[in-house]
């Protein structure tokens, strides 16, 4: 599996993948929780939603917003097992290994860091939650 820096040029060529951006709610989530918490949450999301060998709702299990991980999953081709196969060569029909889960989480965090850094500062917005 490639790092975000290695796959970013290929993702940028995809009109669909390159259109994803972190919204205000996701940026506030990052600012309030911090990257260590977001990373732990990404690992758990990947383990639970993509980790099993058979996923009953594969292709529809990743929401489009609500957590930085979800946006990053769509942006990096890590949203379903079909996209993991197409973009990262991880075959369907078998459980993800711990190493694969760690690599996917690192890829997502790379995307999140790159896109959060370019977003600038957020005003205090307690009314979002």
PDB file of C-alpha atoms in Angstrom, residues 38-94:
ATOM      1  CA  UNK A  38      -8.880  11.134  14.891  1.00  0.00           C
ATOM      2  CA  UNK A  39      -6.267   8.487  14.021  1.00  0.00           C
ATOM      3  CA  UNK A  40      -7.626   6.070  16.619  1.00  0.00           C
ATOM      4  CA  UNK A  41     -11.153   6.656  15.332  1.00  0.00           C
ATOM      5  CA  UNK A  42     -10.027   6.065  11.732  1.00  0.00           C
ATOM      6  CA  UNK A  43      -8.461   2.737  12.716  1.00  0.00           C
ATOM      7  CA  UNK A  44     -11.670   1.648  14.436  1.00  0.00           C
ATOM      8  CA  UNK A  45     -13.834   2.771  11.502  1.00  0.00           C
ATOM      9  CA  UNK A  46     -11.640   0.827   9.054  1.00  0.00           C
ATOM     10  CA  UNK A  47     -11.535  -2.254  11.291  1.00  0.00           C
ATOM     11  CA  UNK A  48     -15.315  -2.283  11.781  1.00  0.00           C
ATOM     12  CA  UNK A  49     -16.574  -1.148   8.353  1.00  0.00           C
ATOM     13  CA  UNK A  50     -13.939  -2.539   5.948  1.00  0.00           C
ATOM     14  CA  UNK A  51     -12.096  -5.174   7.962  1.00  0.00           C
ATOM     15  CA  UNK A  52     -14.413  -8.179   7.669  1.00  0.00           C
ATOM     16  CA  UNK A  53     -14.107 -10.598   4.761  1.00  0.00           C
ATOM     17  CA  UNK A  54     -17.789 -10.199   3.913  1.00  0.00           C
ATOM     18  CA  UNK A  55     -19.548  -6.859   4.277  1.00  0.00           C
ATOM     19  CA  UNK A  56     -23.321  -7.069   3.743  1.00  0.00           C
ATOM     20  CA  UNK A  57     -23.689  -3.478   2.512  1.00  0.00           C
ATOM     21  CA  UNK A  58     -20.331  -3.167   0.756  1.00  0.00           C
ATOM     22  CA  UNK A  59     -20.279  -0.134  -1.486  1.00  0.00           C
ATOM     23  CA  UNK A  60     -22.749   1.731   0.720  1.00  0.00           C
ATOM     24  CA  UNK A  61     -21.169   1.525   4.178  1.00  0.00           C
ATOM     25  CA  UNK A  62     -19.265   4.814   4.159  1.00  0.00           C
ATOM     26  CA  UNK A  63     -21.210   8.013   4.877  1.00  0.00           C
ATOM     27  CA  UNK A  64     -20.437  11.089   2.774  1.00  0.00           C
ATOM     28  CA  UNK A  65     -19.883  13.451   5.719  1.00  0.00           C
ATOM     29  CA  UNK A  66     -19.899  13.694   9.492  1.00  0.00           C
ATOM     30  CA  UNK A  67     -16.334  12.615  10.334  1.00  0.00           C
ATOM     31  CA  UNK A  68     -12.995  13.476   8.679  1.00  0.00           C
ATOM     32  CA  UNK A  69     -12.342   9.759   8.151  1.00  0.00           C
ATOM     33  CA  UNK A  70     -15.424   9.351   5.949  1.00  0.00           C
ATOM     34  CA  UNK A  71     -14.403  12.204   3.650  1.00  0.00           C
ATOM     35  CA  UNK A  72     -10.829  10.884   3.493  1.00  0.00           C
ATOM     36  CA  UNK A  73     -12.070   7.383   2.678  1.00  0.00           C
ATOM     37  CA  UNK A  74     -13.923   8.631  -0.398  1.00  0.00           C
ATOM     38  CA  UNK A  75     -11.067  10.930  -1.412  1.00  0.00           C
ATOM     39  CA  UNK A  76      -8.463   8.151  -1.255  1.00  0.00           C
ATOM     40  CA  UNK A  77     -10.384   5.182  -2.647  1.00  0.00           C
ATOM     41  CA  UNK A  78     -10.716   3.484   0.747  1.00  0.00           C
ATOM     42  CA  UNK A  79     -14.503   3.661   1.037  1.00  0.00           C
ATOM     43  CA  UNK A  80     -15.411   0.055   0.153  1.00  0.00           C
ATOM     44  CA  UNK A  81     -13.692  -3.214  -0.668  1.00  0.00           C
ATOM     45  CA  UNK A  82     -14.188  -2.664  -4.402  1.00  0.00           C
ATOM     46  CA  UNK A  83     -12.362   0.678  -4.239  1.00  0.00           C
ATOM     47  CA  UNK A  84      -9.636  -0.835  -2.046  1.00  0.00           C
ATOM     48  CA  UNK A  85      -9.090  -3.462  -4.766  1.00  0.00           C
ATOM     49  CA  UNK A  86      -9.154  -0.953  -7.618  1.00  0.00           C
ATOM     50  CA  UNK A  87      -7.011   1.764  -6.030  1.00  0.00           C
ATOM     51  CA  UNK A  88      -4.745  -0.172  -3.660  1.00  0.00           C
ATOM     52  CA  UNK A  89      -4.682  -3.786  -4.860  1.00  0.00           C
ATOM     53  CA  UNK A  90      -6.211  -5.200  -1.675  1.00  0.00           C
ATOM     54  CA  UNK A  91      -8.344  -8.191  -2.703  1.00  0.00           C
ATOM     55  CA  UNK A  92     -11.948  -8.601  -1.676  1.00  0.00           C
ATOM     56  CA  UNK A  93     -13.307 -11.653   0.115  1.00  0.00           C
ATOM     57  CA  UNK A  94     -10.815 -11.862   2.962  1.00  0.00           C
TER      58      UNK A  94
END
